[in-house]
Amino acid sequence: MSGRKETVLDLAKFVDKGVQVKLTGGRQVTGTLKGYDQLLNLVLDEAIEFEREQDDPLKLSAKTRQLGLIVCRGTAVMLVSPTEGTEEIKNPFQEADGEQTTRS
Amino acid sequence: MSQNNPSQLLPSELIDRCIGSKIWVIMKGDKELVGTLCGFDVYVNMVLEDVTEYEYTAEGRRITKLDQILLNGNNIAILVPGGSPPDAA
């Protein structure tokens, strides 16, 4: 049992907790983790998807939509993080407006 | 090995329970499909019937109706059992 590690990421501690999931293609959802498997397929309850700006798909818009109970395909999952204790910070590498980044 | 998986609800089990009922499939890109799930395999390629395909473009939403399809699992991002059509938007 102690020999080899089964998973790098132990999702057991996130079960019944809020998680945020980013998917390849840019979709982003949050919900309560209800289940998972070794391939990182996830079951989320009360899932909410954050919609993106039509003209800039990299930006999240304020709009969300309720999805309910969902399965996230493991093949599409890029990032899983607990909602609690997570906050987004300003990009420290972004120059203030008007300033031009100089690259050599 | 999988016996000590403490997970309560296996994703594959949930999809399996969906067979015969409506499902809403959200692809990685800007496509979504709503249809009746007939079956799926380990890659979650799936056979769907009475499908409505929604494609979100800059010009708006394009809708295509299809009788029966085999959907490649490669581009699936999210599955929503019950499949309420994405009409709220």
mmCIF file of C-alpha atoms in Angstrom:
data_model
loop_
_atom_site.group_PDB
_atom_site.id
_atom_site.type_symbol
_atom_site.label_atom_id
_atom_site.label_comp_id
_atom_site.label_asym_id
_atom_site.label_seq_id
_atom_site.Cartn_x
_atom_site.Cartn_y
_atom_site.Cartn_z
ATOM 1 C CA MET A 1 0.000 0.000 0.000
ATOM 2 C CA SER A 2 2.790 2.381 0.864
ATOM 3 C CA GLY A 3 4.755 1.425 -2.223
ATOM 4 C CA ARG A 4 3.476 3.534 -5.053
ATOM 5 C CA LYS A 5 1.399 6.620 -4.963
ATOM 6 C CA GLU A 6 -2.042 6.133 -6.486
ATOM 7 C CA THR A 7 -2.703 9.707 -7.440
ATOM 8 C CA VAL A 8 -0.777 12.933 -7.439
ATOM 9 C CA LEU A 9 -3.863 14.903 -6.550
ATOM 10 C CA ASP A 10 -5.994 13.473 -3.782
ATOM 11 C CA LEU A 11 -9.464 14.783 -4.474
ATOM 12 C CA ALA A 12 -10.951 12.974 -1.458
ATOM 13 C CA LYS A 13 -10.374 15.999 0.722
ATOM 14 C CA PHE A 14 -12.435 18.157 -1.650
ATOM 15 C CA VAL A 15 -15.507 15.913 -1.654
ATOM 16 C CA ASP A 16 -18.602 17.868 -0.582
ATOM 17 C CA LYS A 17 -16.573 21.077 -0.770
ATOM 18 C CA GLY A 18 -16.754 23.846 -3.337
ATOM 19 C CA VAL A 19 -14.266 23.563 -6.172
ATOM 20 C CA GLN A 20 -13.448 25.667 -9.183
ATOM 21 C CA VAL A 21 -12.662 23.850 -12.406
ATOM 22 C CA LYS A 22 -11.033 25.210 -15.543
ATOM 23 C CA LEU A 23 -11.442 23.236 -18.748
ATOM 24 C CA THR A 24 -9.501 23.188 -21.975
ATOM 25 C CA GLY A 25 -11.210 25.464 -24.440
ATOM 26 C CA GLY A 26 -11.595 28.114 -21.757
ATOM 27 C CA ARG A 27 -14.769 27.109 -19.966
ATOM 28 C CA GLN A 28 -14.837 27.630 -16.225
ATOM 29 C CA VAL A 29 -17.246 26.131 -13.710
ATOM 30 C CA THR A 30 -17.646 25.922 -9.967
ATOM 31 C CA GLY A 31 -19.694 23.525 -7.900
ATOM 32 C CA THR A 32 -19.703 21.088 -5.020
ATOM 33 C CA LEU A 33 -17.525 18.051 -5.709
ATOM 34 C CA LYS A 34 -19.668 14.938 -5.370
ATOM 35 C CA GLY A 35 -17.446 12.353 -6.997
ATOM 36 C CA TYR A 36 -14.485 11.648 -9.233
ATOM 37 C CA ASP A 37 -12.462 8.831 -10.757
ATOM 38 C CA GLN A 38 -8.807 8.146 -11.553
ATOM 39 C CA LEU A 39 -9.119 9.831 -14.932
ATOM 40 C CA LEU A 40 -10.141 13.098 -13.264
ATOM 41 C CA ASN A 41 -13.739 12.906 -14.447
ATOM 42 C CA LEU A 42 -15.612 14.964 -11.862
ATOM 43 C CA VAL A 43 -19.187 15.042 -10.632
ATOM 44 C CA LEU A 44 -20.192 18.532 -9.521
ATOM 45 C CA ASP A 45 -23.488 19.467 -7.928
ATOM 46 C CA GLU A 46 -25.136 22.888 -8.189
ATOM 47 C CA ALA A 47 -22.620 23.742 -10.860
ATOM 48 C CA ILE A 48 -22.397 27.248 -12.242
ATOM 49 C CA GLU A 49 -20.634 28.105 -15.473
ATOM 50 C CA PHE A 50 -19.019 31.496 -15.890
ATOM 51 C CA GLU A 51 -19.746 32.809 -19.329
ATOM 52 C CA ARG A 52 -17.160 34.631 -21.368
ATOM 53 C CA GLU A 53 -17.175 37.886 -23.268
ATOM 54 C CA GLN A 54 -18.292 37.394 -26.850
ATOM 55 C CA ASP A 55 -15.543 39.611 -28.263
ATOM 56 C CA ASP A 56 -12.809 38.527 -25.842
ATOM 57 C CA PRO A 57 -13.185 34.862 -24.887
ATOM 58 C CA LEU A 58 -10.227 35.127 -22.503
ATOM 59 C CA LYS A 59 -12.235 37.421 -20.244
ATOM 60 C CA LEU A 60 -14.991 36.159 -18.011
ATOM 61 C CA SER A 61 -18.142 38.218 -18.138
ATOM 62 C CA ALA A 62 -20.308 38.848 -15.105
ATOM 63 C CA LYS A 63 -22.901 36.470 -16.537
ATOM 64 C CA THR A 64 -23.261 32.972 -15.122
ATOM 65 C CA ARG A 65 -25.629 30.117 -15.822
ATOM 66 C CA GLN A 66 -26.871 27.328 -13.615
ATOM 67 C CA LEU A 67 -26.054 23.835 -14.853
ATOM 68 C CA GLY A 68 -27.079 21.774 -11.811
ATOM 69 C CA LEU A 69 -25.620 18.291 -11.446
ATOM 70 C CA ILE A 70 -22.909 17.769 -14.056
ATOM 71 C CA VAL A 71 -20.040 15.544 -15.109
ATOM 72 C CA CYS A 72 -16.806 17.259 -16.163
ATOM 73 C CA ARG A 73 -14.819 15.111 -18.558
ATOM 74 C CA GLY A 74 -11.373 14.317 -17.195
ATOM 75 C CA THR A 75 -9.857 14.768 -20.638
ATOM 76 C CA ALA A 76 -10.988 18.399 -20.591
ATOM 77 C CA VAL A 77 -10.054 19.262 -16.999
ATOM 78 C CA MET A 78 -7.063 21.600 -16.730
ATOM 79 C CA LEU A 79 -7.289 22.858 -13.180
ATOM 80 C CA VAL A 80 -9.120 21.973 -9.983
ATOM 81 C CA SER A 81 -8.920 24.211 -6.949
ATOM 82 C CA PRO A 82 -10.971 24.556 -3.769
ATOM 83 C CA THR A 83 -13.161 27.667 -3.753
ATOM 84 C CA GLU A 84 -12.471 28.222 -0.089
ATOM 85 C CA GLY A 85 -9.151 29.907 0.551
ATOM 86 C CA THR A 86 -8.713 30.823 -3.097
ATOM 87 C CA GLU A 87 -8.818 34.346 -4.417
ATOM 88 C CA GLU A 88 -7.838 35.910 -7.671
ATOM 89 C CA ILE A 89 -5.113 38.550 -7.545
ATOM 90 C CA LYS A 90 -4.206 41.233 -10.010
ATOM 91 C CA ASN A 91 -1.670 40.206 -12.618
ATOM 92 C CA PRO A 92 1.611 41.453 -11.100
ATOM 93 C CA PHE A 93 3.317 41.345 -14.508
ATOM 94 C CA GLN A 94 0.793 43.574 -16.219
ATOM 95 C CA GLU A 95 1.980 47.133 -16.789
ATOM 96 C CA ALA A 96 -0.380 49.941 -15.938
ATOM 97 C CA ASP A 97 -2.514 51.277 -18.783
ATOM 98 C CA GLY A 98 -0.671 53.442 -21.275
ATOM 99 C CA GLU A 99 2.737 52.083 -20.419
ATOM 100 C CA GLN A 100 4.400 50.014 -23.050
ATOM 101 C CA THR A 101 6.201 46.826 -22.125
ATOM 102 C CA THR A 102 9.696 46.778 -23.547
ATOM 103 C CA ARG A 103 11.047 43.517 -24.740
ATOM 104 C CA SER A 104 14.584 43.017 -25.962
ATOM 105 C CA MET B 1 -7.542 -0.593 -5.891
ATOM 106 C CA SER B 2 -10.639 1.292 -6.878
ATOM 107 C CA GLN B 3 -12.444 -0.179 -3.900
ATOM 108 C CA ASN B 4 -10.788 2.249 -1.533
ATOM 109 C CA ASN B 5 -11.872 5.181 -3.658
ATOM 110 C CA PRO B 6 -13.920 7.160 -1.151
ATOM 111 C CA SER B 7 -15.765 8.941 -3.928
ATOM 112 C CA GLN B 8 -19.526 8.663 -3.406
ATOM 113 C CA LEU B 9 -20.726 9.215 -6.930
ATOM 114 C CA LEU B 10 -18.659 7.891 -9.828
ATOM 115 C CA PRO B 11 -18.921 9.994 -12.995
ATOM 116 C CA SER B 12 -19.319 6.904 -15.186
ATOM 117 C CA GLU B 13 -22.163 5.690 -12.984
ATOM 118 C CA LEU B 14 -24.004 8.964 -13.338
ATOM 119 C CA ILE B 15 -23.702 8.913 -17.129
ATOM 120 C CA ASP B 16 -24.789 5.285 -17.150
ATOM 121 C CA ARG B 17 -27.965 6.191 -15.257
ATOM 122 C CA CYS B 18 -28.641 8.735 -17.995
ATOM 123 C CA ILE B 19 -29.066 6.136 -20.724
ATOM 124 C CA GLY B 20 -32.552 6.400 -22.158
ATOM 125 C CA SER B 21 -33.098 9.922 -20.938
ATOM 126 C CA LYS B 22 -32.219 13.390 -22.110
ATOM 127 C CA ILE B 23 -28.697 14.666 -21.774
ATOM 128 C CA TRP B 24 -27.104 18.019 -22.504
ATOM 129 C CA VAL B 25 -23.580 17.829 -23.862
ATOM 130 C CA ILE B 26 -21.364 20.913 -23.738
ATOM 131 C CA MET B 27 -18.358 20.724 -26.032
ATOM 132 C CA LYS B 28 -14.958 22.350 -25.483
ATOM 133 C CA GLY B 29 -15.751 24.860 -28.199
ATOM 134 C CA ASP B 30 -18.950 26.813 -28.739
ATOM 135 C CA LYS B 31 -21.206 23.866 -29.499
ATOM 136 C CA GLU B 32 -23.832 22.239 -27.330
ATOM 137 C CA LEU B 33 -26.073 19.289 -28.005
ATOM 138 C CA VAL B 34 -29.267 18.122 -26.357
ATOM 139 C CA GLY B 35 -30.541 14.646 -27.086
ATOM 140 C CA THR B 36 -31.558 11.236 -25.756
ATOM 141 C CA LEU B 37 -28.566 9.143 -24.714
ATOM 142 C CA CYS B 38 -28.594 5.668 -26.240
ATOM 143 C CA GLY B 39 -25.162 4.545 -25.138
ATOM 144 C CA PHE B 40 -21.505 5.422 -24.629
ATOM 145 C CA ASP B 41 -18.095 3.738 -24.431
ATOM 146 C CA VAL B 42 -14.923 4.174 -22.357
ATOM 147 C CA TYR B 43 -13.933 7.266 -24.318
ATOM 148 C CA VAL B 44 -17.430 8.630 -23.766
ATOM 149 C CA ASN B 45 -18.080 8.557 -27.479
ATOM 150 C CA MET B 46 -21.842 8.525 -27.449
ATOM 151 C CA VAL B 47 -24.870 7.647 -29.528
ATOM 152 C CA LEU B 48 -27.618 10.241 -29.257
ATOM 153 C CA GLU B 49 -31.103 10.393 -30.714
ATOM 154 C CA ASP B 50 -33.428 13.303 -31.499
ATOM 155 C CA VAL B 51 -30.578 15.734 -31.187
ATOM 156 C CA THR B 52 -30.670 19.492 -31.268
ATOM 157 C CA GLU B 53 -27.293 21.068 -31.885
ATOM 158 C CA TYR B 54 -26.703 24.639 -30.766
ATOM 159 C CA GLU B 55 -23.740 26.523 -32.138
ATOM 160 C CA TYR B 56 -22.896 29.901 -30.665
ATOM 161 C CA THR B 57 -21.351 32.258 -33.189
ATOM 162 C CA ALA B 58 -20.782 35.998 -33.272
ATOM 163 C CA GLU B 59 -23.908 36.294 -35.431
ATOM 164 C CA GLY B 60 -26.032 34.429 -32.917
ATOM 165 C CA ARG B 61 -27.185 30.901 -32.293
ATOM 166 C CA ARG B 62 -27.428 28.343 -35.074
ATOM 167 C CA ILE B 63 -29.686 25.358 -34.452
ATOM 168 C CA THR B 64 -29.439 22.031 -36.249
ATOM 169 C CA LYS B 65 -31.763 19.071 -35.738
ATOM 170 C CA LEU B 66 -30.405 15.552 -36.163
ATOM 171 C CA ASP B 67 -32.176 12.173 -35.873
ATOM 172 C CA GLN B 68 -29.367 9.960 -34.672
ATOM 173 C CA ILE B 69 -25.677 10.681 -34.216
ATOM 174 C CA LEU B 70 -22.430 9.138 -33.059
ATOM 175 C CA LEU B 71 -20.615 11.849 -31.148
ATOM 176 C CA ASN B 72 -16.853 11.600 -30.738
ATOM 177 C CA GLY B 73 -15.950 11.949 -27.071
ATOM 178 C CA ASN B 74 -12.753 13.821 -27.795
ATOM 179 C CA ASN B 75 -14.284 17.278 -27.721
ATOM 180 C CA ILE B 76 -16.753 16.864 -24.871
ATOM 181 C CA ALA B 77 -16.205 19.154 -21.882
ATOM 182 C CA ILE B 78 -19.317 18.866 -19.722
ATOM 183 C CA LEU B 79 -22.272 16.498 -19.501
ATOM 184 C CA VAL B 80 -25.519 17.583 -17.889
ATOM 185 C CA PRO B 81 -27.988 14.764 -17.131
ATOM 186 C CA GLY B 82 -31.611 15.735 -17.681
ATOM 187 C CA GLY B 83 -30.535 18.126 -20.363
ATOM 188 C CA SER B 84 -32.591 21.232 -19.999
ATOM 189 C CA PRO B 85 -32.035 22.974 -23.312
ATOM 190 C CA PRO B 86 -29.802 26.043 -23.170
ATOM 191 C CA ASP B 87 -32.711 28.363 -23.826
ATOM 192 C CA ALA B 88 -32.466 30.611 -20.805
ATOM 193 C CA ALA B 89 -29.863 32.799 -22.523
#
